[in-house]
mmCIF file with all atom_site columns, C-alpha atoms in Angstrom:
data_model
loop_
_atom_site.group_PDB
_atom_site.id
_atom_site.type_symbol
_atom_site.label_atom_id
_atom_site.label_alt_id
_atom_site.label_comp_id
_atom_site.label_asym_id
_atom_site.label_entity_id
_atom_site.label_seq_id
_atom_site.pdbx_PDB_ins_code
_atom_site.Cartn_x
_atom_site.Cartn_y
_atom_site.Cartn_z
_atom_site.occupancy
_atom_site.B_iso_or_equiv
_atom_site.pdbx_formal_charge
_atom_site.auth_seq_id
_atom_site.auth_comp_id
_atom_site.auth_asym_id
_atom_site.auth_atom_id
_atom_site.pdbx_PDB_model_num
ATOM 1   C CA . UNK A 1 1   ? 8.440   -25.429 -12.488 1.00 39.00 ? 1   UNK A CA 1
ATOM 2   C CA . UNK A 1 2   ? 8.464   -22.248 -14.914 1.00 41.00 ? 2   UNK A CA 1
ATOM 3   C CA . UNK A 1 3   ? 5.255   -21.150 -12.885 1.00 47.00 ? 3   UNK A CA 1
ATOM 4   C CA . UNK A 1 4   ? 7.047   -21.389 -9.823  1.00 50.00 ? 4   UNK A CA 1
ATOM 5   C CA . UNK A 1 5   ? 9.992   -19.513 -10.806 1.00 48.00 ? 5   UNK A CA 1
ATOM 6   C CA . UNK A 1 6   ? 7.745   -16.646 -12.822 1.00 48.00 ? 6   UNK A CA 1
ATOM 7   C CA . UNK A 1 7   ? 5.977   -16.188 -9.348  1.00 50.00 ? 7   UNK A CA 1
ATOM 8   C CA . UNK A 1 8   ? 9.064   -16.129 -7.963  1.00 46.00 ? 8   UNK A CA 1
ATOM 9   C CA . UNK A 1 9   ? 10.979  -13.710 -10.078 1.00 49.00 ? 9   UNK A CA 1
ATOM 10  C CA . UNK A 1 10  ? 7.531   -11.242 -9.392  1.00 47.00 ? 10  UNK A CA 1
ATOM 11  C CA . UNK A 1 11  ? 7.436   -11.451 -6.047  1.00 46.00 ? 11  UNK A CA 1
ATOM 12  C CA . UNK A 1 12  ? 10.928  -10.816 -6.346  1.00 45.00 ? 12  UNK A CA 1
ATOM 13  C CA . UNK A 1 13  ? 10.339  -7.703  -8.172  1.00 47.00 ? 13  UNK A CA 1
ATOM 14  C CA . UNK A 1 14  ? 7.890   -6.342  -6.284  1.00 50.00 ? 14  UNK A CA 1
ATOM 15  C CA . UNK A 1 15  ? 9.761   -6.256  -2.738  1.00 49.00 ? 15  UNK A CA 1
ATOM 16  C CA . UNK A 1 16  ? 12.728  -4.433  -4.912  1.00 47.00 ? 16  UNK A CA 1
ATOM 17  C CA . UNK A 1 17  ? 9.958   -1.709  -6.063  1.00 47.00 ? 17  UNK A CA 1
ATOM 18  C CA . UNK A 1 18  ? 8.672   -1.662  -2.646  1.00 45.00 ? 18  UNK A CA 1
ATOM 19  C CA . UNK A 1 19  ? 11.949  -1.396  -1.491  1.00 46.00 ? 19  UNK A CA 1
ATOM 20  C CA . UNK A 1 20  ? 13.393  1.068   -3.872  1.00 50.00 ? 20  UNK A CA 1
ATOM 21  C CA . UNK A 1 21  ? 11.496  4.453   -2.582  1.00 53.00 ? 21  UNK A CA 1
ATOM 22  C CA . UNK A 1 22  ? 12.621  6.110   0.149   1.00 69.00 ? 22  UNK A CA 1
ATOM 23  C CA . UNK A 1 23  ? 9.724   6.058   3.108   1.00 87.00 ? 23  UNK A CA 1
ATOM 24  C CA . UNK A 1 24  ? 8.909   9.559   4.057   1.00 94.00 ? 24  UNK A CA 1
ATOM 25  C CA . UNK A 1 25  ? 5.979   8.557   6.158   1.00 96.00 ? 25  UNK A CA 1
ATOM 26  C CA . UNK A 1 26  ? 4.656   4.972   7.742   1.00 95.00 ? 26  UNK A CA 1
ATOM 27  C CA . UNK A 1 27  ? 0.897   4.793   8.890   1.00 95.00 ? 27  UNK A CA 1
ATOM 28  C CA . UNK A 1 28  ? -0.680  5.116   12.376  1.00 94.00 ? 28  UNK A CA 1
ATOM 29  C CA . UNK A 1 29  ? -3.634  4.732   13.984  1.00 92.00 ? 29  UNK A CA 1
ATOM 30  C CA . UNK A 1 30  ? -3.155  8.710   14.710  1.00 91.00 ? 30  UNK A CA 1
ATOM 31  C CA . UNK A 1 31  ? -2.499  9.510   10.524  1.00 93.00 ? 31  UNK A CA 1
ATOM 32  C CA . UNK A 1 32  ? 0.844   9.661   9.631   1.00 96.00 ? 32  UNK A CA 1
ATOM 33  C CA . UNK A 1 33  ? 4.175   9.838   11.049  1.00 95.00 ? 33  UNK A CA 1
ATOM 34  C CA . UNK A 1 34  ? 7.787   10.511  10.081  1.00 94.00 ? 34  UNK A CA 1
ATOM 35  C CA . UNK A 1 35  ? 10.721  8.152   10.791  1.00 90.00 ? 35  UNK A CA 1
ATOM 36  C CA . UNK A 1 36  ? 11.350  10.064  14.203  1.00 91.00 ? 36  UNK A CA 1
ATOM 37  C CA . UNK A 1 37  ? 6.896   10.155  14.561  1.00 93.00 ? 37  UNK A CA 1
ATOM 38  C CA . UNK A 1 38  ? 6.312   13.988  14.105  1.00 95.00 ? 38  UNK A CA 1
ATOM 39  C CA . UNK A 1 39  ? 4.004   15.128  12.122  1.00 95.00 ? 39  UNK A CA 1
ATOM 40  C CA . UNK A 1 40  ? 6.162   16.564  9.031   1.00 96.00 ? 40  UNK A CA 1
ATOM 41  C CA . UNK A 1 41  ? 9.733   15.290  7.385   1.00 95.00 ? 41  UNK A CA 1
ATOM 42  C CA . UNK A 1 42  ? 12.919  17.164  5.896   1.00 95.00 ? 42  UNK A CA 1
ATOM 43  C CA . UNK A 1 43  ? 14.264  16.451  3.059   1.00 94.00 ? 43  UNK A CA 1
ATOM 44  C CA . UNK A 1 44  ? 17.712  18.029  2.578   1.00 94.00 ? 44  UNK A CA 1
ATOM 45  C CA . UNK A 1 45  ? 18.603  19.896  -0.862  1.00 93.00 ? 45  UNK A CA 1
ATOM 46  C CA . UNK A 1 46  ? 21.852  21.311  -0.099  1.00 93.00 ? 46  UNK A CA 1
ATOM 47  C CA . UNK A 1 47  ? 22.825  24.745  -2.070  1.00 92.00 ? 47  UNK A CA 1
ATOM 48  C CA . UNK A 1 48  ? 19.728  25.471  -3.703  1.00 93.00 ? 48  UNK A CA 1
ATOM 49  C CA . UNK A 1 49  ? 18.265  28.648  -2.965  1.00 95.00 ? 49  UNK A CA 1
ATOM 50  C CA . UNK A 1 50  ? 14.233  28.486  -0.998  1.00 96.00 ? 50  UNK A CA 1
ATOM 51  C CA . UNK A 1 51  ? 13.137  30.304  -4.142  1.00 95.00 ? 51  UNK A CA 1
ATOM 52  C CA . UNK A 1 52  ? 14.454  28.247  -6.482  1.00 95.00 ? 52  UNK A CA 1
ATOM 53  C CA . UNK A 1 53  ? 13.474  24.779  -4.575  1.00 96.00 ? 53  UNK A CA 1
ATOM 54  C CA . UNK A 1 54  ? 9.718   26.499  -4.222  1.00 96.00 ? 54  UNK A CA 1
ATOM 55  C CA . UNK A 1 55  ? 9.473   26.685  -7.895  1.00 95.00 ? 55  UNK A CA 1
ATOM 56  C CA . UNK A 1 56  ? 11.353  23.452  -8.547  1.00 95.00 ? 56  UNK A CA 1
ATOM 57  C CA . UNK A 1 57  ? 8.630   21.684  -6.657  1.00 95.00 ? 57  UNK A CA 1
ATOM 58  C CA . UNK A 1 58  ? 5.983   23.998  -7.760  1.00 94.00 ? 58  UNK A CA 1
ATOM 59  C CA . UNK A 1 59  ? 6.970   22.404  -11.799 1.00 93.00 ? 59  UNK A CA 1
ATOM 60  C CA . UNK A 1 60  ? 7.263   19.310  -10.646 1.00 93.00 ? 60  UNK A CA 1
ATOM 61  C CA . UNK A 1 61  ? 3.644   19.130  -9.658  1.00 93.00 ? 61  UNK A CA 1
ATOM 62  C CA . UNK A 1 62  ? 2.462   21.196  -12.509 1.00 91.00 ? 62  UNK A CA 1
ATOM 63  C CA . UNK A 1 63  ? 3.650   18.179  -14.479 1.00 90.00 ? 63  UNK A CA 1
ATOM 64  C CA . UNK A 1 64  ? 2.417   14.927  -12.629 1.00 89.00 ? 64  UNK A CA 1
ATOM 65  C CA . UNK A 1 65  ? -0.866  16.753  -11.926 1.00 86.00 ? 65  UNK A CA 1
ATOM 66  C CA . UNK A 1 66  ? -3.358  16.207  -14.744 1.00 82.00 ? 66  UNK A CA 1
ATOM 67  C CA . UNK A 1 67  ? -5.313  19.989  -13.586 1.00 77.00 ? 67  UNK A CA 1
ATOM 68  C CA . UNK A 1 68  ? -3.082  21.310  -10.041 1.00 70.00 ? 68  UNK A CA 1
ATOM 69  C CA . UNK A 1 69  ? -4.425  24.643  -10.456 1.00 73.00 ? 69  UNK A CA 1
ATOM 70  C CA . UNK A 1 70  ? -7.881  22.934  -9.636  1.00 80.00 ? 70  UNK A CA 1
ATOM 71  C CA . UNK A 1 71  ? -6.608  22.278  -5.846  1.00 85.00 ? 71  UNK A CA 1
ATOM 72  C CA . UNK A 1 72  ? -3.345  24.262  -5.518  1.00 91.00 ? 72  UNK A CA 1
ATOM 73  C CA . UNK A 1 73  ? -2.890  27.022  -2.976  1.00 92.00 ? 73  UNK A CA 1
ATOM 74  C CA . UNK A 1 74  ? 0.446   28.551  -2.650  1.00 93.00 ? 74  UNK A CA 1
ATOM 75  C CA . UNK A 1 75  ? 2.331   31.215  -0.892  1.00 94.00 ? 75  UNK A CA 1
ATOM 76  C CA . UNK A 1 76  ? 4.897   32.638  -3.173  1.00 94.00 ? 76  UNK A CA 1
ATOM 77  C CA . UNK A 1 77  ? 8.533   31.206  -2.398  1.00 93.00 ? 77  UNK A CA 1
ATOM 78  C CA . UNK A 1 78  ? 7.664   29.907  0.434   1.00 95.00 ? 78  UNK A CA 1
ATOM 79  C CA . UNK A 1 79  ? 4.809   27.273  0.582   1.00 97.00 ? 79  UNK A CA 1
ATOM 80  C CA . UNK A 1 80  ? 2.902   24.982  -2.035  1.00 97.00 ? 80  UNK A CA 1
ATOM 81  C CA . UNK A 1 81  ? -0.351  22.919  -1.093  1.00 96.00 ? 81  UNK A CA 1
ATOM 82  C CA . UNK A 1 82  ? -2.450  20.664  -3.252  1.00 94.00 ? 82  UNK A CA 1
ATOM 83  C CA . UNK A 1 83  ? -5.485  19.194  -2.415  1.00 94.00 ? 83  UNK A CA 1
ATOM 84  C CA . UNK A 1 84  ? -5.989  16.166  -4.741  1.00 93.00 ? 84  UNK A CA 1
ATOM 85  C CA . UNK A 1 85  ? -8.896  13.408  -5.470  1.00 92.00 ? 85  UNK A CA 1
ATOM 86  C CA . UNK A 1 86  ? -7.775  10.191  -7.181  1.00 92.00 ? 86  UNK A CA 1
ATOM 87  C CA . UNK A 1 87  ? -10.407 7.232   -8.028  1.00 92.00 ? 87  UNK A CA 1
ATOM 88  C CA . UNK A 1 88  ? -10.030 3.617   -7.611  1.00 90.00 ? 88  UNK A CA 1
ATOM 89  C CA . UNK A 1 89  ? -6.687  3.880   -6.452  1.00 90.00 ? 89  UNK A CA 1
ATOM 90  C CA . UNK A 1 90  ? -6.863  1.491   -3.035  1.00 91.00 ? 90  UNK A CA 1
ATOM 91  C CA . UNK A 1 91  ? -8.308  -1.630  -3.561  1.00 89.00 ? 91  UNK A CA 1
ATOM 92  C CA . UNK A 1 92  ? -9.021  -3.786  -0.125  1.00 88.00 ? 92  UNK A CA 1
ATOM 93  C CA . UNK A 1 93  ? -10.201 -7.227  -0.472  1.00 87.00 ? 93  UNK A CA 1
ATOM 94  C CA . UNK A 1 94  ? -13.086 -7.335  2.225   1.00 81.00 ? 94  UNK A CA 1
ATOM 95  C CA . UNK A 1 95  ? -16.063 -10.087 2.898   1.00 73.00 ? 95  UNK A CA 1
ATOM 96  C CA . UNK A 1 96  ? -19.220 -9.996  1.250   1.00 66.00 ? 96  UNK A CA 1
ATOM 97  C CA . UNK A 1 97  ? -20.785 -13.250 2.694   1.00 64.00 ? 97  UNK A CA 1
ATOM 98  C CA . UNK A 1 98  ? -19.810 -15.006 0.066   1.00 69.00 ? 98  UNK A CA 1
ATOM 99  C CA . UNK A 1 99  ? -16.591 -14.955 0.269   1.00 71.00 ? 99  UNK A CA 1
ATOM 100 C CA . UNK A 1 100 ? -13.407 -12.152 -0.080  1.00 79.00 ? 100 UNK A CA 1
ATOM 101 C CA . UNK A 1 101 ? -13.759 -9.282  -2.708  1.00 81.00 ? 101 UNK A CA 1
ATOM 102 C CA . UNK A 1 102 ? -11.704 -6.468  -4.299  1.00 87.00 ? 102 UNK A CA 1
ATOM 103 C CA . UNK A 1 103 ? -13.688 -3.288  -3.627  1.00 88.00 ? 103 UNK A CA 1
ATOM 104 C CA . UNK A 1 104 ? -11.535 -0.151  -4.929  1.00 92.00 ? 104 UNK A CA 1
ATOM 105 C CA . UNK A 1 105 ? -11.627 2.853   -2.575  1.00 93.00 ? 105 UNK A CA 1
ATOM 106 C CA . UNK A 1 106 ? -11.029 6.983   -4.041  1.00 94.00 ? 106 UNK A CA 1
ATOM 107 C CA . UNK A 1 107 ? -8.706  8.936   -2.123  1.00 94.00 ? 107 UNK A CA 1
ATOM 108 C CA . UNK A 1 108 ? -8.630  12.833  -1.371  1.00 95.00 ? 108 UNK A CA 1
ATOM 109 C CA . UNK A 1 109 ? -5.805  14.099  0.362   1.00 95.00 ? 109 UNK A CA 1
ATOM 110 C CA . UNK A 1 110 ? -3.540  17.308  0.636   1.00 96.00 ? 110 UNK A CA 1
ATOM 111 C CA . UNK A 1 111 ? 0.142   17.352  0.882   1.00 96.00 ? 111 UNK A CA 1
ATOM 112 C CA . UNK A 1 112 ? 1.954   20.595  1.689   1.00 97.00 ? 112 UNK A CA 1
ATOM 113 C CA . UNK A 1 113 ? 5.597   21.433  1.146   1.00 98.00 ? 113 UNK A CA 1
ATOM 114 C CA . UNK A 1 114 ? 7.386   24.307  2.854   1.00 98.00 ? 114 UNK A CA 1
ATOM 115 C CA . UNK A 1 115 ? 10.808  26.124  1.877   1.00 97.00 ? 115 UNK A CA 1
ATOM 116 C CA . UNK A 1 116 ? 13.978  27.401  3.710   1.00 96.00 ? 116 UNK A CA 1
ATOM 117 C CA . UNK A 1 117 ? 17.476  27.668  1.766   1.00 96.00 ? 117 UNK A CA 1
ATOM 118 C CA . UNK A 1 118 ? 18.561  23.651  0.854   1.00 95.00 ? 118 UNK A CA 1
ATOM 119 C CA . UNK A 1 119 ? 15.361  22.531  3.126   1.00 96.00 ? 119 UNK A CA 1
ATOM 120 C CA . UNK A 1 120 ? 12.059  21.159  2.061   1.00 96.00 ? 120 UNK A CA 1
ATOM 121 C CA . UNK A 1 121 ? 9.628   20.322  4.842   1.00 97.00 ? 121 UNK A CA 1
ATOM 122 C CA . UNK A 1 122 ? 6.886   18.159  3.638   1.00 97.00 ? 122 UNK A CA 1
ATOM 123 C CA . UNK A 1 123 ? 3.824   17.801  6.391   1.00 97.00 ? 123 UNK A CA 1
ATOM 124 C CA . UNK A 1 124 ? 1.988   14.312  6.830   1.00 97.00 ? 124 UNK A CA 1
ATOM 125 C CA . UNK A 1 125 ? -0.845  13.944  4.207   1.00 96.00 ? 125 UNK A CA 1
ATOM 126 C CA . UNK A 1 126 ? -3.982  14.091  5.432   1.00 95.00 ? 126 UNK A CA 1
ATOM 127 C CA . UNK A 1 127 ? -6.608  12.227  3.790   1.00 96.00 ? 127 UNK A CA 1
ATOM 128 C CA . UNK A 1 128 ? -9.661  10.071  3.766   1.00 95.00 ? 128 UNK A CA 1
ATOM 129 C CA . UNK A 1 129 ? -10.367 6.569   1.681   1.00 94.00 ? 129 UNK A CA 1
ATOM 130 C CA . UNK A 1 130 ? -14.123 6.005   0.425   1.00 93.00 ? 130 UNK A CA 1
ATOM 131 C CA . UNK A 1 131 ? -15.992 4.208   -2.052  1.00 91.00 ? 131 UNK A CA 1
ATOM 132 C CA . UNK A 1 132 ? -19.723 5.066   -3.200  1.00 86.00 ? 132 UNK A CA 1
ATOM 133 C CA . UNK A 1 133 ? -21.961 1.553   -2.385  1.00 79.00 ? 133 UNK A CA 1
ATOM 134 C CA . UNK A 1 134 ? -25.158 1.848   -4.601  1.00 69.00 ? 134 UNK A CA 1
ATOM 135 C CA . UNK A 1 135 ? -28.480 0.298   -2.614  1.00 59.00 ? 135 UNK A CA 1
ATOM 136 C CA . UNK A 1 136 ? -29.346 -3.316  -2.353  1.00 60.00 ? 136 UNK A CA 1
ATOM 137 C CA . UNK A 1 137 ? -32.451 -4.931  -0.927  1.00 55.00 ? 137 UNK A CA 1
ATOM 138 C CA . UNK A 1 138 ? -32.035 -6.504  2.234   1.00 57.00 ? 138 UNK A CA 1
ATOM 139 C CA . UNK A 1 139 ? -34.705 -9.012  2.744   1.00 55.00 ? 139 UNK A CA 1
ATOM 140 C CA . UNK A 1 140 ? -36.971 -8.010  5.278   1.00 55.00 ? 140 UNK A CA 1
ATOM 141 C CA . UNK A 1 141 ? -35.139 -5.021  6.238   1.00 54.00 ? 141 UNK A CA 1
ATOM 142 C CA . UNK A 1 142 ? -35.963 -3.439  2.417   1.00 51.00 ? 142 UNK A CA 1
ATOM 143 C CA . UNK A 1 143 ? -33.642 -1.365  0.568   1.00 53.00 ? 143 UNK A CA 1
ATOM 144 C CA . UNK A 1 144 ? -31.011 0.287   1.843   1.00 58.00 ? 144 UNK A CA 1
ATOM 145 C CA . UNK A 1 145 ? -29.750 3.664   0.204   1.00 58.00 ? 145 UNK A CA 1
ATOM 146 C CA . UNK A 1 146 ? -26.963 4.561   -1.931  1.00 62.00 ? 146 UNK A CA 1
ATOM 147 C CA . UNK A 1 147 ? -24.000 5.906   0.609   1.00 78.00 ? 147 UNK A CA 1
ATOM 148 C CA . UNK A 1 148 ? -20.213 6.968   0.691   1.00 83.00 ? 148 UNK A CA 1
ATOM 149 C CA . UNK A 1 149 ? -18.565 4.373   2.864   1.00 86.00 ? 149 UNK A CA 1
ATOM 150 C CA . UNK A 1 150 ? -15.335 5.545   4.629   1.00 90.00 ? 150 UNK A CA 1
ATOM 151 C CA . UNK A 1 151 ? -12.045 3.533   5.646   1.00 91.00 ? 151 UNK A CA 1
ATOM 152 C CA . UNK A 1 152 ? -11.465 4.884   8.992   1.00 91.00 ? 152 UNK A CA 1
ATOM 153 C CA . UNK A 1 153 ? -8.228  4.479   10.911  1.00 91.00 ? 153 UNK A CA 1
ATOM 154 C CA . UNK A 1 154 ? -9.881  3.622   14.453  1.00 89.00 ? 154 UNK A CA 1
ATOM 155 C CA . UNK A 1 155 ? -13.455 1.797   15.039  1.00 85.00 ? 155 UNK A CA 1
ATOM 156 C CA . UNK A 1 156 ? -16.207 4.347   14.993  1.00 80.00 ? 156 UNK A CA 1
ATOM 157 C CA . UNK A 1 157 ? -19.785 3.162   16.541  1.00 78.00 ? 157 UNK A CA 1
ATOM 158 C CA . UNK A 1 158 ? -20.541 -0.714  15.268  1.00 78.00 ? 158 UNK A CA 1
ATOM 159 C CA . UNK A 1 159 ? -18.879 -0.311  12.193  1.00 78.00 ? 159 UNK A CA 1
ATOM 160 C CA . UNK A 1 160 ? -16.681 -3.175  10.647  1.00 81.00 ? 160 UNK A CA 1
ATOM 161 C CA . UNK A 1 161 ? -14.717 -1.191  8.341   1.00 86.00 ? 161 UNK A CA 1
ATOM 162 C CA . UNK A 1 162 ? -11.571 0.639   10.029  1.00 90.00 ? 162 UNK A CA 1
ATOM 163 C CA . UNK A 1 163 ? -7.748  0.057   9.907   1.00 92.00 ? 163 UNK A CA 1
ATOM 164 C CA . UNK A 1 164 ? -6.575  -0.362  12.849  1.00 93.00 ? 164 UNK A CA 1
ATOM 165 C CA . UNK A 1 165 ? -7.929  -2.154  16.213  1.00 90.00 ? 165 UNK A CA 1
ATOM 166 C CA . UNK A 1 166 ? -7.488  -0.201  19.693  1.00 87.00 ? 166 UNK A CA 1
ATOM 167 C CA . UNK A 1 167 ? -4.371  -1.910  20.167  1.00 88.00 ? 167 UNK A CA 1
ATOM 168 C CA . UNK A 1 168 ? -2.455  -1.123  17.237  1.00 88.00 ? 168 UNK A CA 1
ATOM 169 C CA . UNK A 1 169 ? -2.527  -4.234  15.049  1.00 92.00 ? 169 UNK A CA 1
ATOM 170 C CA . UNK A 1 170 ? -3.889  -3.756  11.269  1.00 93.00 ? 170 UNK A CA 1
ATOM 171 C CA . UNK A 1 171 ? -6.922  -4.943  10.397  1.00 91.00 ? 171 UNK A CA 1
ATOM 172 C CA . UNK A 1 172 ? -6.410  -5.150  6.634   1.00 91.00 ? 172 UNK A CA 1
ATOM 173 C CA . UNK A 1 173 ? -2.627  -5.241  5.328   1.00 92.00 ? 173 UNK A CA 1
ATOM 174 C CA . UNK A 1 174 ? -3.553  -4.671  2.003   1.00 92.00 ? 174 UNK A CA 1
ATOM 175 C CA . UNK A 1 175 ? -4.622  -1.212  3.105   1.00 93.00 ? 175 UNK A CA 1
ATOM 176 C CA . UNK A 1 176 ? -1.967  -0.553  5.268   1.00 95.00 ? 176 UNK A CA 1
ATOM 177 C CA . UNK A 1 177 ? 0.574   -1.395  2.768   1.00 93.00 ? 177 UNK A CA 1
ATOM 178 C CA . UNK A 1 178 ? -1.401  0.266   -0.151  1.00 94.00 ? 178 UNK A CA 1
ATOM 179 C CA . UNK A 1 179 ? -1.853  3.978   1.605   1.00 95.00 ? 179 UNK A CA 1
ATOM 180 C CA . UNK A 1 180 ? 1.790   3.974   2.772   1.00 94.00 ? 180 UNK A CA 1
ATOM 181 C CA . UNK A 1 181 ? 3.267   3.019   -0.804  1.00 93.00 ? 181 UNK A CA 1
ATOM 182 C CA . UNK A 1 182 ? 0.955   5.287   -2.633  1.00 93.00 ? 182 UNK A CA 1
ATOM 183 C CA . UNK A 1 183 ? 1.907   8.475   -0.729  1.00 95.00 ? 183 UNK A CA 1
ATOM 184 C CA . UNK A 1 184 ? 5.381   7.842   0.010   1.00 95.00 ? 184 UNK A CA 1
ATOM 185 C CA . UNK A 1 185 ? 5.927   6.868   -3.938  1.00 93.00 ? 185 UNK A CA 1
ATOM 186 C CA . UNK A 1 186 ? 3.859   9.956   -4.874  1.00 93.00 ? 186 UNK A CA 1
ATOM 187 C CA . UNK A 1 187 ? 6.350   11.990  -2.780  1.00 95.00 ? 187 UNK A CA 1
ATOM 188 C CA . UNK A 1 188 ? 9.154   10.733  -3.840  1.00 93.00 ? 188 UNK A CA 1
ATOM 189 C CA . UNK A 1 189 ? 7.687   11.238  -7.473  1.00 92.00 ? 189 UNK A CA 1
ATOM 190 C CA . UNK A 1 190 ? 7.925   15.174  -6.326  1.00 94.00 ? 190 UNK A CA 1
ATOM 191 C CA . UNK A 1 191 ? 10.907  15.507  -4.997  1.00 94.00 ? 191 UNK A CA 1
ATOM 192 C CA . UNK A 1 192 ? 12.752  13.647  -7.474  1.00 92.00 ? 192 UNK A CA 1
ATOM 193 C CA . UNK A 1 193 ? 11.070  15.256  -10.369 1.00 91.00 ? 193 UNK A CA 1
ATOM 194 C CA . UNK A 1 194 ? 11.797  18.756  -8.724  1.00 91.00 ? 194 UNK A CA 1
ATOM 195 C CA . UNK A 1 195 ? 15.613  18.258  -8.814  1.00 87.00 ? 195 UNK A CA 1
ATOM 196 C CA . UNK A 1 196 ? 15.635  17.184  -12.436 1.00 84.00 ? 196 UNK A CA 1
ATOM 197 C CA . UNK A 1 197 ? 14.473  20.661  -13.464 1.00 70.00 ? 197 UNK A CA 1
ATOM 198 C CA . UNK A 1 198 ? 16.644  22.824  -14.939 1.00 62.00 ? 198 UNK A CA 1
ATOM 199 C CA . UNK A 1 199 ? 17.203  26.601  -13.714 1.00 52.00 ? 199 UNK A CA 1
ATOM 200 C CA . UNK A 1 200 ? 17.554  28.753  -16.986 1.00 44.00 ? 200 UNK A CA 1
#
């Protein structure tokens, strides 16, 4: 019974986390959308200046960035872009014959923020999941070569591994649910970080 009730009480927990960010951006076969499915949100900052917002957001990645200066590309006061690589962040549980197995895929992505007085327009992220496979013999085929394997969003040639079948449905929810909490959590992480700062 105390098993039962400890799964519970996490499962519990986790919808409240997953519940608890606000959802900038949802996942499409197309990349991703806003709420109202255009290509960039708004998030409203009423009475603070575009400079002041720019360099708000600017700290705020300075800080949750281990090196930003490594991908950051900015336009003084009025836009901010990072391009960003992160490893073993998406883990997918996919067949390997045997059975199911966790296989952890890197992510690279840029976000980009733009300013107006109380207005910060954030632009979908654009980015691509991978994992490096080494080589394993085959049999009578031989060996096959180390390769980069990428998650795409729509089926590309005879490949297995994509997101999203032609009409819509997911193909693997821990995916789906994995890029669309990662990036909306990261941007919320952002914005809420940049109005903690203090102007001095």
């Amino acid at each position: 019974m105390m098993n039962i009730k400890k799964a519970l009480s996490m499962a519990i927990l986790l919808l409240v986390a997953q519940l608890s960010f606000a959802q900038y951006f949802k996942l499409t076969q197309n990349g991703f959308v806003s709420n109202d499915n255009s290509d960039f949100t708004v998030v409203d900052v009423p009475h603070v200046k575009q400079k002041d917002l720019y360099k708000n957001v600017l700290n705020a990645i300075n800080t949750l960035y281990k090196n930003p200066q490594k991908g950051l590309s900015v336009v003084e006061g009025e836009s901010i872009s990072i391009t960003a690589y992160e490893e073993e962040v998406l883990p997918i549980k996919l067949s390997n014959g045997l059975g199911k197995a966790i296989r952890k895929y890197d992510l690279s992505y840029t976000l980009n923020f733009l300013f107006k007085d109380g207005k910060i327009r954030i632009n979908s992220p654009d980015f691509e999941a991978k994992r490096y496979v080494e080589g394993t013999y085959r049999g009578a085929s031989g060996w096959s070569g180390d390769e980069w394997v990428t998650l795409r969003m729509k089926k590309v040639g005879k490949s297995k591994l994509y997101l999203f079948e032609d009409n819509g449905k997911v193909r693997f929810e821990d995916a789906y649910t994995g890029l669309n909490n990662h990036f909306n959590l990261l941007i919320k992480q952002i914005i809420d970080k940049s109005g903690t700062i203090n102007n001095w």
